[in-house]
PDB file of C-alpha atoms in Angstrom:
ATOM      1  CA  MET A1171       0.072 -17.494  20.099  1.00 56.00           C
ATOM      2  CA  ALA A1172      -3.183 -17.022  22.011  1.00 51.00           C
ATOM      3  CA  HIS A1173      -6.007 -15.323  20.112  1.00 56.00           C
ATOM      4  CA  THR A1174      -9.724 -14.613  20.414  1.00 69.00           C
ATOM      5  CA  ASP A1175     -10.640 -15.064  16.746  1.00 71.00           C
ATOM      6  CA  PRO A1176     -13.294 -17.645  15.733  1.00 78.00           C
ATOM      7  CA  PHE A1177     -10.686 -19.316  13.492  1.00 87.00           C
ATOM      8  CA  ASP A1178      -6.954 -20.019  13.564  1.00 92.00           C
ATOM      9  CA  PRO A1179      -5.242 -16.811  12.288  1.00 94.00           C
ATOM     10  CA  THR A1180      -2.171 -18.833  11.261  1.00 95.00           C
ATOM     11  CA  TYR A1181      -4.406 -20.936   8.973  1.00 96.00           C
ATOM     12  CA  GLY A1182      -2.226 -23.928   9.878  1.00 95.00           C
ATOM     13  CA  TYR A1183       0.950 -22.563   8.286  1.00 97.00           C
ATOM     14  CA  ASP A1184       4.398 -22.268   9.835  1.00 97.00           C
ATOM     15  CA  LEU A1185       7.149 -20.105   8.333  1.00 98.00           C
ATOM     16  CA  ASP A1186       8.496 -22.879   6.105  1.00 98.00           C
ATOM     17  CA  GLY A1187       5.025 -23.494   4.716  1.00 98.00           C
ATOM     18  CA  LEU A1188       4.399 -19.796   4.125  1.00 98.00           C
ATOM     19  CA  LEU A1189       7.640 -19.469   2.185  1.00 98.00           C
ATOM     20  CA  CYS A1190       6.341 -22.055  -0.301  1.00 97.00           C
ATOM     21  CA  ILE A1191       3.138 -20.181  -1.254  1.00 97.00           C
ATOM     22  CA  LEU A1192       3.149 -18.767  -4.780  1.00 97.00           C
ATOM     23  CA  PRO A1193       0.392 -16.690  -6.375  1.00 96.00           C
ATOM     24  CA  PRO A1194      -1.447 -17.718  -9.526  1.00 94.00           C
ATOM     25  CA  GLN A1195      -0.067 -16.782 -12.885  1.00 92.00           C
ATOM     26  CA  ALA A1196      -1.394 -13.468 -14.162  1.00 95.00           C
ATOM     27  CA  PRO A1197      -3.746 -13.252 -17.157  1.00 96.00           C
ATOM     28  CA  ASN A1198      -1.891 -12.975 -20.460  1.00 96.00           C
ATOM     29  CA  ASP A1199      -2.731  -9.291 -20.872  1.00 97.00           C
ATOM     30  CA  PHE A1200      -2.049  -8.383 -17.216  1.00 98.00           C
ATOM     31  CA  ALA A1201       0.995  -6.215 -17.962  1.00 98.00           C
ATOM     32  CA  GLU A1202      -0.684  -4.543 -20.924  1.00 98.00           C
ATOM     33  CA  VAL A1203      -3.741  -3.614 -18.842  1.00 97.00           C
ATOM     34  CA  TRP A1204      -1.627  -2.105 -16.062  1.00 98.00           C
ATOM     35  CA  GLN A1205       0.750  -0.266 -18.381  1.00 98.00           C
ATOM     36  CA  ARG A1206      -2.231   1.307 -20.128  1.00 98.00           C
ATOM     37  CA  ARG A1207      -3.595   2.421 -16.761  1.00 98.00           C
ATOM     38  CA  TYR A1208      -0.179   3.846 -15.828  1.00 98.00           C
ATOM     39  CA  GLN A1209       0.091   5.821 -19.063  1.00 98.00           C
ATOM     40  CA  ALA A1210      -3.315   7.375 -18.398  1.00 98.00           C
ATOM     41  CA  ALA A1211      -2.091   8.506 -14.983  1.00 98.00           C
ATOM     42  CA  LEU A1212       1.015  10.121 -16.483  1.00 98.00           C
ATOM     43  CA  GLU A1213      -1.229  12.375 -18.571  1.00 98.00           C
ATOM     44  CA  VAL A1214      -2.741  14.010 -15.472  1.00 98.00           C
ATOM     45  CA  ASP A1215      -1.357  17.318 -14.198  1.00 98.00           C
ATOM     46  CA  PRO A1216      -1.606  16.954 -10.419  1.00 98.00           C
ATOM     47  CA  ALA A1217      -1.583  20.740  -9.834  1.00 98.00           C
ATOM     48  CA  LEU A1218      -0.293  20.151  -6.295  1.00 98.00           C
ATOM     49  CA  GLN A1219      -1.579  22.682  -3.765  1.00 98.00           C
ATOM     50  CA  LEU A1220       0.003  23.127  -0.341  1.00 98.00           C
ATOM     51  CA  SER A1221      -1.093  25.071   2.710  1.00 98.00           C
ATOM     52  CA  PRO A1222       0.304  25.143   6.267  1.00 96.00           C
ATOM     53  CA  SER A1223      -1.024  22.252   8.335  1.00 96.00           C
ATOM     54  CA  ALA A1224      -2.238  22.369  11.917  1.00 94.00           C
ATOM     55  CA  PHE A1225      -0.463  19.057  12.387  1.00 92.00           C
ATOM     56  CA  GLN A1226       3.095  19.357  13.723  1.00 90.00           C
ATOM     57  CA  ARG A1227       6.046  17.016  13.885  1.00 90.00           C
ATOM     58  CA  PRO A1228       9.547  17.530  15.380  1.00 89.00           C
ATOM     59  CA  ALA A1229      12.190  18.568  12.818  1.00 90.00           C
ATOM     60  CA  MET A1230       9.641  18.485   9.973  1.00 94.00           C
ATOM     61  CA  ARG A1231       7.626  21.105   8.132  1.00 95.00           C
ATOM     62  CA  VAL A1232       4.102  19.793   7.515  1.00 96.00           C
ATOM     63  CA  TRP A1233       1.726  20.913   4.748  1.00 97.00           C
ATOM     64  CA  ASP A1234      -1.847  20.025   3.930  1.00 97.00           C
ATOM     65  CA  ALA A1235      -1.679  18.737   0.362  1.00 98.00           C
ATOM     66  CA  HIS A1236      -4.189  18.330  -2.450  1.00 98.00           C
ATOM     67  CA  TYR A1237      -3.683  17.178  -6.035  1.00 98.00           C
ATOM     68  CA  HIS A1238      -5.750  16.093  -9.026  1.00 98.00           C
ATOM     69  CA  SER A1239      -6.066  12.428  -9.955  1.00 98.00           C
ATOM     70  CA  THR A1240      -7.946  10.540 -12.643  1.00 98.00           C
ATOM     71  CA  ASP A1241     -11.752  10.525 -12.933  1.00 96.00           C
ATOM     72  CA  GLY A1242     -11.950  14.133 -11.720  1.00 96.00           C
ATOM     73  CA  ILE A1243     -11.033  13.120  -8.161  1.00 98.00           C
ATOM     74  CA  THR A1244      -9.067  15.390  -5.825  1.00 98.00           C
ATOM     75  CA  ILE A1245      -6.679  13.602  -3.499  1.00 98.00           C
ATOM     76  CA  GLY A1246      -6.058  15.113  -0.076  1.00 98.00           C
ATOM     77  CA  GLY A1247      -3.279  14.322   2.352  1.00 98.00           C
ATOM     78  CA  TRP A1248      -0.075  15.782   3.745  1.00 98.00           C
ATOM     79  CA  LEU A1249       3.438  16.633   2.642  1.00 98.00           C
ATOM     80  CA  LEU A1250       6.239  16.487   5.207  1.00 97.00           C
ATOM     81  CA  GLU A1251       9.710  17.850   4.512  1.00 97.00           C
ATOM     82  CA  PRO A1252      12.824  18.445   6.618  1.00 96.00           C
ATOM     83  CA  GLU A1253      12.691  21.675   8.580  1.00 94.00           C
ATOM     84  CA  GLN A1254      16.327  22.329   7.713  1.00 92.00           C
ATOM     85  CA  GLY A1255      17.800  21.762   4.277  1.00 92.00           C
ATOM     86  CA  ALA A1256      16.495  20.247   1.075  1.00 94.00           C
ATOM     87  CA  PRO A1257      15.290  16.616   1.121  1.00 97.00           C
ATOM     88  CA  ARG A1258      17.689  14.045  -0.273  1.00 95.00           C
ATOM     89  CA  GLN A1259      15.001  11.391  -0.713  1.00 96.00           C
ATOM     90  CA  GLY A1260      11.272  11.260  -1.250  1.00 97.00           C
ATOM     91  CA  PHE A1261       8.581   8.774  -0.251  1.00 98.00           C
ATOM     92  CA  ILE A1262       4.967   8.100  -1.064  1.00 98.00           C
ATOM     93  CA  VAL A1263       3.307   6.594   2.018  1.00 98.00           C
ATOM     94  CA  GLY A1264       0.207   4.399   1.663  1.00 97.00           C
ATOM     95  CA  HIS A1265      -2.229   3.942   4.549  1.00 96.00           C
ATOM     96  CA  GLY A1266      -4.303   0.986   5.709  1.00 94.00           C
ATOM     97  CA  TYR A1267      -8.007   0.397   5.074  1.00 94.00           C
ATOM     98  CA  GLY A1268      -8.918   2.095   8.326  1.00 88.00           C
ATOM     99  CA  GLY A1269      -7.880   5.380   6.727  1.00 90.00           C
ATOM    100  CA  ILE A1270      -5.598   7.966   8.262  1.00 92.00           C
ATOM    101  CA  ALA A1271      -6.482  11.051  10.305  1.00 90.00           C
ATOM    102  CA  GLN A1272      -2.945  12.451  10.475  1.00 89.00           C
ATOM    103  CA  PRO A1273       0.563  11.245   9.599  1.00 86.00           C
ATOM    104  CA  ASP A1274       1.500  10.170  13.124  1.00 77.00           C
ATOM    105  CA  PHE A1275       3.426   7.030  12.204  1.00 77.00           C
ATOM    106  CA  ALA A1276       7.162   6.400  12.511  1.00 84.00           C
ATOM    107  CA  LEU A1277       9.289   7.664   9.614  1.00 91.00           C
ATOM    108  CA  PRO A1278      12.649   6.112   8.770  1.00 94.00           C
ATOM    109  CA  CYS A1279      14.759   8.891   7.178  1.00 94.00           C
ATOM    110  CA  ALA A1280      15.325  12.357   8.627  1.00 92.00           C
ATOM    111  CA  ASP A1281      16.473  13.869   5.325  1.00 94.00           C
ATOM    112  CA  ALA A1282      13.430  12.853   3.296  1.00 96.00           C
ATOM    113  CA  ALA A1283      10.172  14.361   2.075  1.00 97.00           C
ATOM    114  CA  TYR A1284       7.020  12.287   2.607  1.00 97.00           C
ATOM    115  CA  LEU A1285       3.828  12.639   0.572  1.00 98.00           C
ATOM    116  CA  VAL A1286       0.994  10.924   2.439  1.00 98.00           C
ATOM    117  CA  PRO A1287      -2.097  10.754   0.201  1.00 98.00           C
ATOM    118  CA  CYS A1288      -5.480   9.461   1.257  1.00 98.00           C
ATOM    119  CA  PHE A1289      -6.529   7.064  -1.480  1.00 98.00           C
ATOM    120  CA  ARG A1290      -9.709   7.989  -3.346  1.00 98.00           C
ATOM    121  CA  GLY A1291     -12.884   7.792  -1.325  1.00 97.00           C
ATOM    122  CA  ILE A1292     -11.079   7.663   2.024  1.00 97.00           C
ATOM    123  CA  GLY A1293     -10.257  10.338   4.623  1.00 96.00           C
ATOM    124  CA  ARG A1294      -9.292  13.646   3.022  1.00 97.00           C
ATOM    125  CA  SER A1295     -10.124  12.172  -0.389  1.00 98.00           C
ATOM    126  CA  ARG A1296     -13.809  11.434   0.250  1.00 96.00           C
ATOM    127  CA  HIS A1297     -15.688  11.395  -3.038  1.00 96.00           C
ATOM    128  CA  PRO A1298     -19.349  10.296  -2.978  1.00 95.00           C
ATOM    129  CA  PRO A1299     -20.739   7.924  -4.101  1.00 95.00           C
ATOM    130  CA  ILE A1300     -17.545   6.061  -3.151  1.00 96.00           C
ATOM    131  CA  SER A1301     -17.997   4.779   0.396  1.00 95.00           C
ATOM    132  CA  ASP A1302     -15.237   5.350   2.932  1.00 94.00           C
ATOM    133  CA  ASN A1303     -16.318   2.162   4.727  1.00 95.00           C
ATOM    134  CA  PRO A1304     -13.860  -0.631   3.756  1.00 94.00           C
ATOM    135  CA  ILE A1305     -16.741  -3.111   3.505  1.00 94.00           C
ATOM    136  CA  TRP A1306     -18.168  -1.137   0.574  1.00 96.00           C
ATOM    137  CA  HIS A1307     -15.043   0.619  -0.701  1.00 96.00           C
ATOM    138  CA  VAL A1308     -13.448  -2.726  -1.654  1.00 96.00           C
ATOM    139  CA  LEU A1309     -16.545  -3.526  -3.743  1.00 96.00           C
ATOM    140  CA  HIS A1310     -16.856  -0.219  -5.599  1.00 96.00           C
ATOM    141  CA  ASP A1311     -17.241  -0.995  -9.332  1.00 95.00           C
ATOM    142  CA  ILE A1312     -15.988  -4.547  -8.769  1.00 94.00           C
ATOM    143  CA  ASP A1313     -18.410  -5.648 -11.489  1.00 90.00           C
ATOM    144  CA  LYS A1314     -16.548  -3.425 -13.972  1.00 90.00           C
ATOM    145  CA  PRO A1315     -12.984  -4.764 -14.373  1.00 89.00           C
ATOM    146  CA  ASP A1316     -11.722  -1.619 -16.122  1.00 92.00           C
ATOM    147  CA  ARG A1317     -13.313   0.664 -13.519  1.00 94.00           C
ATOM    148  CA  TYR A1318     -12.673  -1.233 -10.292  1.00 96.00           C
ATOM    149  CA  ILE A1319     -11.618   1.247  -7.626  1.00 97.00           C
ATOM    150  CA  ILE A1320      -8.350  -0.496  -6.764  1.00 98.00           C
ATOM    151  CA  GLY A1321      -6.972   0.485 -10.171  1.00 98.00           C
ATOM    152  CA  GLY A1322      -7.901   4.098  -9.475  1.00 98.00           C
ATOM    153  CA  CYS A1323      -6.087   3.942  -6.135  1.00 98.00           C
ATOM    154  CA  ALA A1324      -2.930   2.824  -7.942  1.00 98.00           C
ATOM    155  CA  GLN A1325      -3.324   5.852 -10.205  1.00 98.00           C
ATOM    156  CA  ASP A1326      -3.578   8.057  -7.105  1.00 98.00           C
ATOM    157  CA  LEU A1327      -0.181   6.654  -6.068  1.00 98.00           C
ATOM    158  CA  TRP A1328       1.445   7.240  -9.463  1.00 98.00           C
ATOM    159  CA  ILE A1329       0.105  10.769  -9.721  1.00 98.00           C
ATOM    160  CA  GLY A1330       1.402  11.334  -6.194  1.00 98.00           C
ATOM    161  CA  VAL A1331       4.875  10.509  -7.532  1.00 98.00           C
ATOM    162  CA  THR A1332       4.346  13.083 -10.286  1.00 98.00           C
ATOM    163  CA  ALA A1333       3.233  15.655  -7.702  1.00 98.00           C
ATOM    164  CA  LEU A1334       6.256  14.988  -5.487  1.00 98.00           C
ATOM    165  CA  LEU A1335       8.667  15.260  -8.419  1.00 98.00           C
ATOM    166  CA  THR A1336       6.986  18.430  -9.629  1.00 97.00           C
ATOM    167  CA  HIS A1337       7.571  20.005  -6.221  1.00 98.00           C
ATOM    168  CA  PHE A1338      11.034  18.491  -5.716  1.00 98.00           C
ATOM    169  CA  PRO A1339      12.482  17.778  -9.195  1.00 97.00           C
ATOM    170  CA  GLY A1340      15.875  17.032  -7.664  1.00 96.00           C
ATOM    171  CA  LEU A1341      14.433  13.839  -6.150  1.00 97.00           C
ATOM    172  CA  ALA A1342      14.271  12.055  -9.514  1.00 97.00           C
ATOM    173  CA  GLY A1343      15.687   8.585  -8.990  1.00 96.00           C
ATOM    174  CA  GLN A1344      15.358   8.918  -5.205  1.00 96.00           C
ATOM    175  CA  ILE A1345      11.676   8.092  -4.666  1.00 98.00           C
ATOM    176  CA  GLY A1346      10.641   5.190  -2.437  1.00 98.00           C
ATOM    177  CA  TYR A1347       7.295   3.761  -1.440  1.00 98.00           C
ATOM    178  CA  MET A1348       6.032   2.552   1.941  1.00 98.00           C
ATOM    179  CA  GLY A1349       2.587   1.010   2.313  1.00 97.00           C
ATOM    180  CA  ILE A1350       0.788  -0.881   5.051  1.00 96.00           C
ATOM    181  CA  SER A1351      -2.069  -3.373   4.639  1.00 97.00           C
ATOM    182  CA  PHE A1352      -4.354  -1.791   1.996  1.00 97.00           C
ATOM    183  CA  GLY A1353      -1.530   0.573   1.046  1.00 97.00           C
ATOM    184  CA  GLY A1354       0.836  -2.395   0.841  1.00 98.00           C
ATOM    185  CA  GLY A1355      -1.397  -4.151  -1.648  1.00 98.00           C
ATOM    186  CA  ILE A1356      -1.821  -0.993  -3.723  1.00 98.00           C
ATOM    187  CA  GLY A1357       1.957  -0.583  -3.715  1.00 98.00           C
ATOM    188  CA  ALA A1358       2.543  -4.110  -4.994  1.00 98.00           C
ATOM    189  CA  LEU A1359       0.073  -3.504  -7.823  1.00 98.00           C
ATOM    190  CA  ALA A1360       1.581  -0.122  -8.717  1.00 98.00           C
ATOM    191  CA  LEU A1361       5.352  -0.571  -8.411  1.00 98.00           C
ATOM    192  CA  PRO A1362       6.017  -2.841 -11.407  1.00 98.00           C
ATOM    193  CA  TRP A1363       4.949  -0.187 -13.892  1.00 98.00           C
ATOM    194  CA  ASP A1364       6.524   2.942 -12.368  1.00 98.00           C
ATOM    195  CA  GLN A1365      10.294   2.941 -12.574  1.00 97.00           C
ATOM    196  CA  ARG A1366      10.375   6.410 -11.000  1.00 98.00           C
ATOM    197  CA  ILE A1367       9.982   4.471  -7.723  1.00 98.00           C
ATOM    198  CA  SER A1368      13.404   3.043  -6.923  1.00 97.00           C
ATOM    199  CA  CYS A1369      12.557   0.801  -3.940  1.00 97.00           C
ATOM    200  CA  GLY A1370       9.677  -0.101  -1.675  1.00 98.00           C
ATOM    201  CA  HIS A1371       8.420  -1.492   1.619  1.00 98.00           C
ATOM    202  CA  LEU A1372       5.170  -3.439   2.013  1.00 98.00           C
ATOM    203  CA  ASN A1373       3.858  -4.074   5.528  1.00 97.00           C
ATOM    204  CA  VAL A1374       1.279  -6.919   5.902  1.00 97.00           C
ATOM    205  CA  PRO A1375       0.147  -6.258   2.307  1.00 98.00           C
ATOM    206  CA  THR A1376      -3.311  -7.256   1.158  1.00 97.00           C
ATOM    207  CA  PHE A1377      -4.701  -8.370  -2.238  1.00 97.00           C
ATOM    208  CA  GLY A1378      -2.203 -11.249  -2.533  1.00 97.00           C
ATOM    209  CA  HIS A1379      -3.295 -14.587  -4.046  1.00 97.00           C
ATOM    210  CA  GLN A1380      -6.895 -13.656  -4.754  1.00 96.00           C
ATOM    211  CA  PRO A1381      -8.166 -17.275  -5.002  1.00 96.00           C
ATOM    212  CA  LEU A1382      -7.002 -17.847  -1.409  1.00 96.00           C
ATOM    213  CA  ARG A1383      -8.422 -14.484  -0.296  1.00 95.00           C
ATOM    214  CA  LEU A1384     -11.843 -15.634  -1.449  1.00 95.00           C
ATOM    215  CA  GLN A1385     -11.575 -18.929   0.434  1.00 95.00           C
ATOM    216  CA  LEU A1386      -9.947 -18.260   3.817  1.00 96.00           C
ATOM    217  CA  PRO A1387     -11.972 -16.938   6.783  1.00 96.00           C
ATOM    218  CA  THR A1388     -11.089 -13.377   7.639  1.00 95.00           C
ATOM    219  CA  THR A1389     -12.118 -10.286   9.574  1.00 92.00           C
ATOM    220  CA  GLY A1390     -10.733  -8.027   6.820  1.00 91.00           C
ATOM    221  CA  SER A1391     -11.903  -6.584   3.520  1.00 92.00           C
ATOM    222  CA  ALA A1392     -11.849  -9.994   1.833  1.00 93.00           C
ATOM    223  CA  ALA A1393     -14.889 -10.996   3.922  1.00 94.00           C
ATOM    224  CA  SER A1394     -16.943  -8.425   2.028  1.00 94.00           C
ATOM    225  CA  GLN A1395     -15.761  -9.804  -1.302  1.00 95.00           C
ATOM    226  CA  GLN A1396     -16.530 -13.335  -0.157  1.00 94.00           C
ATOM    227  CA  ARG A1397     -20.123 -12.337   0.682  1.00 94.00           C
ATOM    228  CA  PHE A1398     -20.474 -10.588  -2.663  1.00 93.00           C
ATOM    229  CA  ALA A1399     -19.218 -13.664  -4.503  1.00 91.00           C
ATOM    230  CA  ARG A1400     -21.711 -15.907  -2.689  1.00 90.00           C
ATOM    231  CA  GLU A1401     -24.624 -13.592  -3.520  1.00 90.00           C
ATOM    232  CA  HIS A1402     -23.755 -12.365  -6.998  1.00 87.00           C
ATOM    233  CA  GLY A1403     -21.382 -14.828  -8.586  1.00 79.00           C
ATOM    234  CA  HIS A1404     -17.760 -15.445  -9.389  1.00 78.00           C
ATOM    235  CA  LEU A1405     -15.287 -12.572  -8.873  1.00 90.00           C
ATOM    236  CA  LEU A1406     -12.002 -14.036 -10.034  1.00 90.00           C
ATOM    237  CA  GLU A1407     -12.440 -12.753 -13.592  1.00 89.00           C
ATOM    238  CA  THR A1408     -12.039  -9.255 -12.138  1.00 93.00           C
ATOM    239  CA  LEU A1409      -9.753 -10.002  -9.192  1.00 96.00           C
ATOM    240  CA  ALA A1410      -7.221 -11.870 -11.342  1.00 96.00           C
ATOM    241  CA  TYR A1411      -6.228  -8.422 -12.636  1.00 97.00           C
ATOM    242  CA  TYR A1412      -5.913  -7.073  -9.086  1.00 98.00           C
ATOM    243  CA  ASP A1413      -3.765  -9.792  -7.521  1.00 98.00           C
ATOM    244  CA  ALA A1414      -0.839  -8.186  -5.709  1.00 98.00           C
ATOM    245  CA  GLY A1415       1.006 -11.509  -5.766  1.00 98.00           C
ATOM    246  CA  SER A1416       0.694 -11.791  -9.535  1.00 97.00           C
ATOM    247  CA  ALA A1417       1.878  -8.177  -9.839  1.00 98.00           C
ATOM    248  CA  ALA A1418       4.874  -8.883  -7.592  1.00 98.00           C
ATOM    249  CA  ARG A1419       6.267 -11.185 -10.277  1.00 97.00           C
ATOM    250  CA  PHE A1420       6.858  -8.029 -12.351  1.00 97.00           C
ATOM    251  CA  ILE A1421       8.557  -5.963  -9.606  1.00 98.00           C
ATOM    252  CA  ARG A1422      12.290  -5.506 -10.182  1.00 97.00           C
ATOM    253  CA  GLN A1423      13.040  -2.780  -7.620  1.00 97.00           C
ATOM    254  CA  PRO A1424      14.678  -3.727  -4.293  1.00 98.00           C
ATOM    255  CA  MET A1425      11.900  -4.514  -1.823  1.00 98.00           C
ATOM    256  CA  HIS A1426      11.470  -4.911   1.918  1.00 98.00           C
ATOM    257  CA  VAL A1427       8.424  -6.829   3.147  1.00 98.00           C
ATOM    258  CA  ALA A1428       7.085  -7.238   6.679  1.00 98.00           C
ATOM    259  CA  ALA A1429       4.800 -10.269   6.698  1.00 98.00           C
ATOM    260  CA  ALA A1430       3.014 -11.830   9.656  1.00 96.00           C
ATOM    261  CA  LEU A1431       2.842 -15.409  10.875  1.00 96.00           C
ATOM    262  CA  SER A1432      -0.611 -14.786  12.340  1.00 95.00           C
ATOM    263  CA  ASP A1433      -3.174 -12.315  11.039  1.00 95.00           C
ATOM    264  CA  PRO A1434      -6.986 -12.544  11.146  1.00 94.00           C
ATOM    265  CA  SER A1435      -7.503  -9.655   8.700  1.00 95.00           C
ATOM    266  CA  VAL A1436      -4.964 -10.400   5.967  1.00 96.00           C
ATOM    267  CA  ALA A1437      -4.289 -14.139   5.885  1.00 97.00           C
ATOM    268  CA  PRO A1438      -0.531 -14.813   6.154  1.00 98.00           C
ATOM    269  CA  PRO A1439      -0.369 -17.074   3.076  1.00 98.00           C
ATOM    270  CA  THR A1440      -1.712 -14.196   0.971  1.00 98.00           C
ATOM    271  CA  GLN A1441       0.947 -11.856   2.402  1.00 98.00           C
ATOM    272  CA  PHE A1442       3.762 -14.325   1.796  1.00 98.00           C
ATOM    273  CA  ALA A1443       2.508 -15.002  -1.739  1.00 98.00           C
ATOM    274  CA  ILE A1444       3.495 -11.401  -2.506  1.00 98.00           C
ATOM    275  CA  TYR A1445       6.939 -11.678  -0.924  1.00 98.00           C
ATOM    276  CA  ASN A1446       7.676 -15.054  -2.503  1.00 98.00           C
ATOM    277  CA  ALA A1447       6.772 -13.821  -5.982  1.00 98.00           C
ATOM    278  CA  LEU A1448       9.072 -10.778  -5.910  1.00 97.00           C
ATOM    279  CA  ALA A1449      11.473 -11.052  -8.802  1.00 90.00           C
ATOM    280  CA  GLY A1450      14.161  -8.602  -7.691  1.00 94.00           C
ATOM    281  CA  PRO A1451      16.312  -8.093  -4.574  1.00 97.00           C
ATOM    282  CA  LYS A1452      14.215  -8.540  -1.459  1.00 98.00           C
ATOM    283  CA  GLN A1453      14.362  -8.617   2.327  1.00 97.00           C
ATOM    284  CA  LEU A1454      11.858 -10.213   4.699  1.00 98.00           C
ATOM    285  CA  PHE A1455      10.974  -9.055   8.209  1.00 98.00           C
ATOM    286  CA  VAL A1456       8.826 -11.662   9.959  1.00 97.00           C
ATOM    287  CA  LEU A1457       6.148 -10.289  12.284  1.00 95.00           C
ATOM    288  CA  ALA A1458       4.596 -12.459  14.982  1.00 92.00           C
ATOM    289  CA  THR A1459       1.172 -10.928  14.341  1.00 91.00           C
ATOM    290  CA  GLY A1460      -0.475  -8.495  11.963  1.00 88.00           C
ATOM    291  CA  HIS A1461      -3.704  -6.572  12.605  1.00 81.00           C
ATOM    292  CA  ALA A1462      -3.642  -7.942  16.164  1.00 74.00           C
ATOM    293  CA  GLU A1463      -1.988  -7.090  19.448  1.00 73.00           C
ATOM    294  CA  ASN A1464       0.723  -9.149  21.076  1.00 75.00           C
ATOM    295  CA  PRO A1465       3.056  -8.513  24.053  1.00 73.00           C
ATOM    296  CA  ALA A1466       6.098  -8.066  21.816  1.00 74.00           C
ATOM    297  CA  ARG A1467       4.416  -5.666  19.377  1.00 78.00           C
ATOM    298  CA  ILE A1468       6.114  -2.443  20.552  1.00 80.00           C
ATOM    299  CA  ALA A1469       9.564  -4.012  20.476  1.00 86.00           C
ATOM    300  CA  GLN A1470       8.915  -5.540  17.076  1.00 88.00           C
ATOM    301  CA  GLU A1471       7.709  -2.228  15.620  1.00 88.00           C
ATOM    302  CA  TYR A1472      10.888  -0.567  16.920  1.00 89.00           C
ATOM    303  CA  ASN A1473      13.006  -3.286  15.328  1.00 93.00           C
ATOM    304  CA  LEU A1474      11.098  -2.932  12.067  1.00 94.00           C
ATOM    305  CA  LEU A1475      11.688   0.829  12.014  1.00 93.00           C
ATOM    306  CA  ASP A1476      15.379   0.167  12.618  1.00 94.00           C
ATOM    307  CA  ALA A1477      15.419  -2.268   9.688  1.00 95.00           C
ATOM    308  CA  LEU A1478      13.660   0.271   7.444  1.00 96.00           C
ATOM    309  CA  THR A1479      16.115   2.990   8.419  1.00 95.00           C
ATOM    310  CA  ARG A1480      18.953   0.720   7.289  1.00 95.00           C
ATOM    311  CA  PHE A1481      17.111  -0.360   4.133  1.00 96.00           C
ATOM    312  CA  PHE A1482      16.128   3.115   2.962  1.00 96.00           C
ATOM    313  CA  CYS A1483      18.634   5.440   4.622  1.00 91.00           C
ATOM    314  CA  GLY A1484      21.820   3.478   5.266  1.00 80.00           C
ATOM    315  CA  ASN A1485      23.272   4.830   8.473  1.00 59.00           C
ATOM    316  CA  GLU A1486      21.314   8.066   8.371  1.00 57.00           C
ATOM    317  CA  SER A1487      19.290   9.090  11.428  1.00 60.00           C
ATOM    318  CA  ARG A1488      15.551   8.525  11.573  1.00 63.00           C
ATOM    319  CA  VAL A1489      12.901  11.195  12.088  1.00 63.00           C
ATOM    320  CA  PRO A1490      12.463  12.078  15.787  1.00 60.00           C
ATOM    321  CA  PRO A1491       9.364  10.418  17.255  1.00 58.00           C
ATOM    322  CA  LEU A1492       6.300  12.398  18.231  1.00 56.00           C
ATOM    323  CA  ALA A1493       6.283  13.629  21.826  1.00 47.00           C
TER     324      ALA A1493
END
């Protein structure tokens, strides 16, 4: 496919080659480190606060939402629920590294509640000195493996689950996760340890196969890490604990992954490393491109939404689109 990038965004891989990529083995204490982080998140009372939102969506009631996370950080975002009747499912929705100004994306299930948090430092969760610029956000405390910001973002997700279940206790066992790009990578890192999340979808997820991320040319957040590694030294001692592909080996929930054949921001082999490593039931939706336009993009996004409606909702109707 034609492109304007200074490098080949397929990186020379076809689909068969991508399906052979496996991430590195995790450090021996990988699971222990993440389970300890998860337990710390469970100790936080999110104290969810809701107020009517100026944002509107057909057939949905929309609230501005705030809740407490670890490190004294307040997470802002939105809660959407069906206008009529109680929700039968719940979702945490993770955004990309460009942030999110409002929840204007397509939603698969009409009978569900959606908590859409802004991960710490970004959007409604700005928290100086954390930068909301992806170039710097992805480096925040990267020299401190136990404090690296990506671990805190996973805690924001887990505490979001607690907040959603506090507000809708009847949704226990019916919580799903959907994350795109940055949010996809955070989801892969978070899902293995939180069995309250019953299934998940990752769309062009980042943070897969960290050794490759540090080698392959990119226009995404990995470019910032590559520069840091050249100037300050080796990063893999930290990033080995934040490899979404390594984490995927521990995921047992049913998963749906949309991965791209061509992507200048999140190299396809790093996306497929996450899908290939998934240990439980999984479905793959192959995108022609990720983080790039193509003539078939609108049709492919419609087909993806249709696939997600079937995956998450069976034959239930999807949320009406925005006017």
